Amino acid sequence: MPVKDCKTEQLIKDTAKRIFITEGKMSATTQDIADAAGVNRTLLHYYFRSRDVLFNMVFKEALTKLRERLHEVLGSGLPFKMKVENLVNVFYEELIKSPYLETFIALHLNQHPDKYEEMFTGLPGGKERLKNFLKEIQSEMEKGSIAEMKPLNFFINLFALMAYPFVARPIYLKMFDLTDQGYNKILLERKKNIISMLFLK
Amino acid sequence: MPVKDCKTEQLIKDTAKRIFITEGKMSATTQDIADAAGVNRTLLHYYFRSRDVLFNMVFKEALTKLRERLHEVLGSGLPFKMKVENLVNVFYEELIKSPYLETFIALHLNQHPDKYEEMFTGLPGGKERLKNFLKEIQSEMEKGSIAEMKPLNFFINLFALMAYPFVARPIYLKMFDLTDQGYNKILLERKKNIISMLFLK
DNA sequence: CCTTTGTTTAACAATTTTGTCAAACATAAC
DNA sequence: GTTATGTTTGACAAAATTGTTAAACAAAGG
């Protein structure tokens, strides 16, 4: 008897991931995905039963991975500034692979408000690490290394500065006649920029 | 003979606008829109011929309005900091009505790279005002009122800090157990925060 | 070679979404 | 009231998308 061969299954999943969250084509059809993977569309149903199942699997896996990586950084016990620098590095690594993941999440949470409960409560201690990070932010303000504001605003600023440029790429390419390479260079330069925006030095 | 009565036409367009770019439901069907507007679906075709025409009309109108308002602020001749403050006010006003407009634009530019040429070259003098704004940013850096960086990065930071929190709202609601009202309050507080992030004072 | 198990395919069915049409309807002008 | 013009409706057709099935195929084990 032949051994299970999950090459094709994995190929389909990877392709779906690429189309949905790397290229941002969230309404790609099963045919689009099958074509991109170079397989018969029926295989998609054979391995995943329905488009919906595949879609949610891709969504869930990407979100879970991102959350785990951020969770780890938050719990790393490093000094605050290094922790933030790590956060930027890790988030950047994920954003390069999945620039549309956050948009994806936001739009879906918006349209299925209650559907994705477990994904946010999934990691034990997740909320605690978040709260703890907000406390660290608070105490850094008291130390004077970052500007005074609501800790949540510091948090939002951090993620805004990281995530937005990845999503808005097509706009800036058009607006300033940039090339993809030129924009990538700017994105990388921004890493330092983000830190210096957030810290008073 | 009866006079043309564009009430229904306008109702459909307004409803589509709300669903597409206020609520972010970009793949709403003609039936969804007709239901939300409380009219027969056929009317949508009667007035707009196809879903695609309606979709593009909504998209184009919202983008045109936003661009015109920003264009006006950029050309206002105000001192730099006041200009940026006005930009924040104007952009906020538009974002409150159309929080998903930028996502909408980014995703569509991404998927139809060449389709929306005129929309970006539309306003005469648009590119000039942009370039001029970048020069103003440059000269502010030399004056020392803002931190040193590539002017484009200052520009991206400004829009990141403004736009991202509107799109990411559903994420933060879940993540920090906030209410809509609570989040709105934070968004408003951010206006000042954004300015103080950008300026060295 | 035959069987078993898993893979792949094409043909088909079901569903969803979009688009069309002709007839009913409303109202203002005559 | 009749006519003309624009509006609204339901029934229908067309297209796109998803899902199912049975049969062909491939490879490993007996």
PDB file of C-alpha atoms in Angstrom, chain A residues 175-176, chain B residues 71-80 83-84 87 125-140 146 151-152 154-155:
ATOM      1  CA  MET A 175       1.764  58.123  -5.197  1.00  0.00           C
ATOM      2  CA  PHE A 176       5.528  58.574  -5.343  1.00  0.00           C
TER       3      PHE A 176
ATOM      4  CA  HIS B  71      -5.080  68.532  -1.696  1.00  0.00           C
ATOM      5  CA  GLU B  72      -6.698  71.638  -0.292  1.00  0.00           C
ATOM      6  CA  VAL B  73      -4.914  71.335   3.038  1.00  0.00           C
ATOM      7  CA  LEU B  74      -1.559  70.774   1.340  1.00  0.00           C
ATOM      8  CA  GLY B  75      -2.090  73.916  -0.730  1.00  0.00           C
ATOM      9  CA  SER B  76      -3.354  76.023   2.150  1.00  0.00           C
ATOM     10  CA  GLY B  77      -0.178  77.999   2.676  1.00  0.00           C
ATOM     11  CA  LEU B  78      -0.451  77.627   6.441  1.00  0.00           C
ATOM     12  CA  PRO B  79       2.635  77.221   8.610  1.00  0.00           C
ATOM     13  CA  PHE B  80       3.876  73.641   8.667  1.00  0.00           C
ATOM     14  CA  LYS B  83      -0.939  72.300   8.141  1.00  0.00           C
ATOM     15  CA  VAL B  84      -0.214  68.935   9.723  1.00  0.00           C
ATOM     16  CA  LEU B  87      -4.357  67.234   7.852  1.00  0.00           C
ATOM     17  CA  GLY B 125      -0.960  70.076  -9.460  1.00  0.00           C
ATOM     18  CA  GLY B 126      -1.462  67.104  -7.153  1.00  0.00           C
ATOM     19  CA  LYS B 127       2.041  65.715  -7.505  1.00  0.00           C
ATOM     20  CA  GLU B 128       3.519  69.178  -7.173  1.00  0.00           C
ATOM     21  CA  ARG B 129       1.765  69.804  -3.866  1.00  0.00           C
ATOM     22  CA  LEU B 130       2.969  66.443  -2.618  1.00  0.00           C
ATOM     23  CA  LYS B 131       6.541  67.149  -3.626  1.00  0.00           C
ATOM     24  CA  ASN B 132       6.296  70.569  -2.104  1.00  0.00           C
ATOM     25  CA  PHE B 133       5.039  69.093   1.158  1.00  0.00           C
ATOM     26  CA  LEU B 134       8.032  66.765   1.222  1.00  0.00           C
ATOM     27  CA  LYS B 135      10.259  69.815   0.794  1.00  0.00           C
ATOM     28  CA  GLU B 136       8.516  71.560   3.661  1.00  0.00           C
ATOM     29  CA  ILE B 137       9.158  68.470   5.778  1.00  0.00           C
ATOM     30  CA  GLN B 138      12.814  68.633   4.789  1.00  0.00           C
ATOM     31  CA  SER B 139      13.127  72.271   5.769  1.00  0.00           C
ATOM     32  CA  GLU B 140      11.376  71.660   9.090  1.00  0.00           C
ATOM     33  CA  ILE B 146      10.936  67.503  13.715  1.00  0.00           C
ATOM     34  CA  PRO B 151      10.871  63.092   4.383  1.00  0.00           C
ATOM     35  CA  LEU B 152       8.898  60.188   2.920  1.00  0.00           C
ATOM     36  CA  PHE B 154       7.795  61.356   8.078  1.00  0.00           C
ATOM     37  CA  PHE B 155       4.912  61.263   5.626  1.00  0.00           C
TER      38      PHE B 155
END
